[in-house]
Amino acid sequence: MEDSPDQIVPSKTPKRSFSDTSTALIKAFTTKDGLVGNYDYAFLFRPNLPFMRRSRRAAPFFGLNEHMPVFLALLLGFQHALSMLAGIITPPIILAGQGGVNLPLGDAQYLVSTSLIVCGLLSSIQITRFHIYKTPYYIGTGLISVVGTSFTVIPVATGAFAQMYATGYCPTAADGTKLPCPKGYGALIGTGTVCALLEILLSFTRPNMLKKLFPPLVTGPTVTLIGISLIESGFANWAGGSGSCFVHDGSSPTAASICPSVGAPHALPWGSAEFIGLGFSVFVTIIICERFGSPMMKSCSVVLGLLVGCIIAGATGYFSHSGIDSAPAASFIWVKTFPLSIYGPIVLPLLAVYIVLMMEAIGDITATCDVSRLEVEGKLFDSRIQGGVLADGINGLLSGLLTITPLSTFAQNNGVIALTRCANRKAGYACCFFLLIMGIFSKFAAALVAIPSPVLGGMTTFLFSAVAISGIRIISTVPFTRRNRFILTAAMSLGFGATLVPNWFAYVFTYEGDNRAKQGFFNAIELVCETGFALTAFAAIFLNLVLQEEVDDEVVEGKQTTNTADDEADKEEWRRIERRSGEGGDVEKGGEGMEEKI
């Protein structure tokens, strides 16, 4: 299959002239073949109902650079954008809310809008693929490798923000209420910008070396712990909220336990049945879409679940339209800014974040090559990995300068490629276009920010669980030798402990002096030890390098039980008996009978 422009050596084919390009564009927008083609559009919308007959003819596969109708590219690009939407908006909503830095409503709306815009712009870098002049290196994969705001940074950020409020870095009111802290958010994105240099430097390392340093034995448990740590916030939102109202203990409702706040539309105590039912409507819709939905519905099941939850919430009076009314008609990058700074205690955790993002990118790019029917080994594939990791690091650096937290290569779009049988980059560019449109029209972002916490919780619980399952899938590729089981046990025991008891290390250091550098050093150690996935990552890397594989650890296939261990020896014995007996039927029959019994 033709795989240009991802050639390792310079192309010898003549470049298309401007007139040829213009002619192709005119033909694409003025002819039936160029606009709609002969694609079976009903395939995308045909539901999977029990009484409906399934089509025996598969939809055509659109390769990386094959001709594709304009309307189909826009339709599939919109599908990619919808599949990304929930993942893109979740981190800014959480970090700007009560569980983060408590930013004003206008700032939260700006972050959601800007996340969509930045993800659209920076995804185009991965999709386009640029060659670095006079070097063998590239920037980007040249595939539909789209990027979105990363979930990985959420546990680090929420832990850091809690520490900032506790140490006075962020302001609190006299009654202990956490006040807006744009300074804290600026410290997060400023530190993330600097830490992105690690991934940029690692991108110039050979992929084989990266896989040796960070094998699935390291990345699998790390990703699993990230998902597990996030599920708590998703479930808390499902029951009403994860901020200051998350204190309901079954006693009489107080002002602190009313969610989302006293005076809000349809405010109720945390954990009320109404909240549980609202989140459950989202969760059930996702399951129904997966079972009965068309390819279009399956890839957008999370967004459809969110839509159903919002319709129910709007009909029952949970929505407040004041924020939507007050939002501006349009927004763009740098409409609001935050003071960038370096916050020492989160440097080590964010370095761990970028190592995880790098390994996620390698896995996602490999999966994208596979579903796109491109080679997954050799120089060309290694070049894709190098370009993808470099673009991922550059995107992390740029995202901080564009006021957004670190980005990661999204995996869910591989499912869209597999479902729709379209790996064409035109669909990727259309996806970027729709993300830009969604972000620029800030009324759309304001509506997303106004989504009630239980609806958001029903969606995010599913998304965060998917992160944990991705980690388990990575672990499943590891041979379960004694050494590997030991490393997984040691690393995950620390991670599970720190996740379940996050303040276990809070009282180790008792320093209360005026040395800010010393206090910052202690805060950094405390934050790492209270971040479960960071502990797991560092422990797994260390143990994987120190502990050597033993010969006895090799898994012997086909000899797992005592019932089957001697099968080959028994069969060989009967073959010897048959050879001695020659044509003797009695012994042969007896041997066959014994073989059947065995």
PDB file of N, CA and C in Angstrom, residues 31 72 94 174 466 483:
ATOM      1  N   THR A  31     -18.059  18.265  -8.573  1.00  0.00           N
ATOM      2  CA  THR A  31     -18.559  17.041  -9.199  1.00  0.00           C
ATOM      3  C   THR A  31     -19.171  16.131  -8.147  1.00  0.00           C
ATOM      4  N   LEU A  72     -18.058  12.835   2.803  1.00  0.00           N
ATOM      5  CA  LEU A  72     -17.716  11.715   3.683  1.00  0.00           C
ATOM      6  C   LEU A  72     -16.585  12.103   4.639  1.00  0.00           C
ATOM      7  N   ILE A  94     -12.767  19.751  35.505  1.00  0.00           N
ATOM      8  CA  ILE A  94     -12.386  19.273  36.838  1.00  0.00           C
ATOM      9  C   ILE A  94     -11.366  20.207  37.480  1.00  0.00           C
ATOM     10  N   ALA A 174     -11.624  33.172  55.595  1.00  0.00           N
ATOM     11  CA  ALA A 174     -11.512  32.991  57.041  1.00  0.00           C
ATOM     12  C   ALA A 174     -12.213  31.719  57.510  1.00  0.00           C
ATOM     13  N   ALA A 466     -12.263   3.253  31.698  1.00  0.00           N
ATOM     14  CA  ALA A 466     -11.634   2.839  30.444  1.00  0.00           C
ATOM     15  C   ALA A 466     -10.116   3.023  30.502  1.00  0.00           C
ATOM     16  N   ARG A 483       9.519 -13.346  38.245  1.00  0.00           N
ATOM     17  CA  ARG A 483      10.131 -12.027  38.348  1.00  0.00           C
ATOM     18  C   ARG A 483       9.119 -10.929  38.053  1.00  0.00           C
TER      19      ARG A 483
END
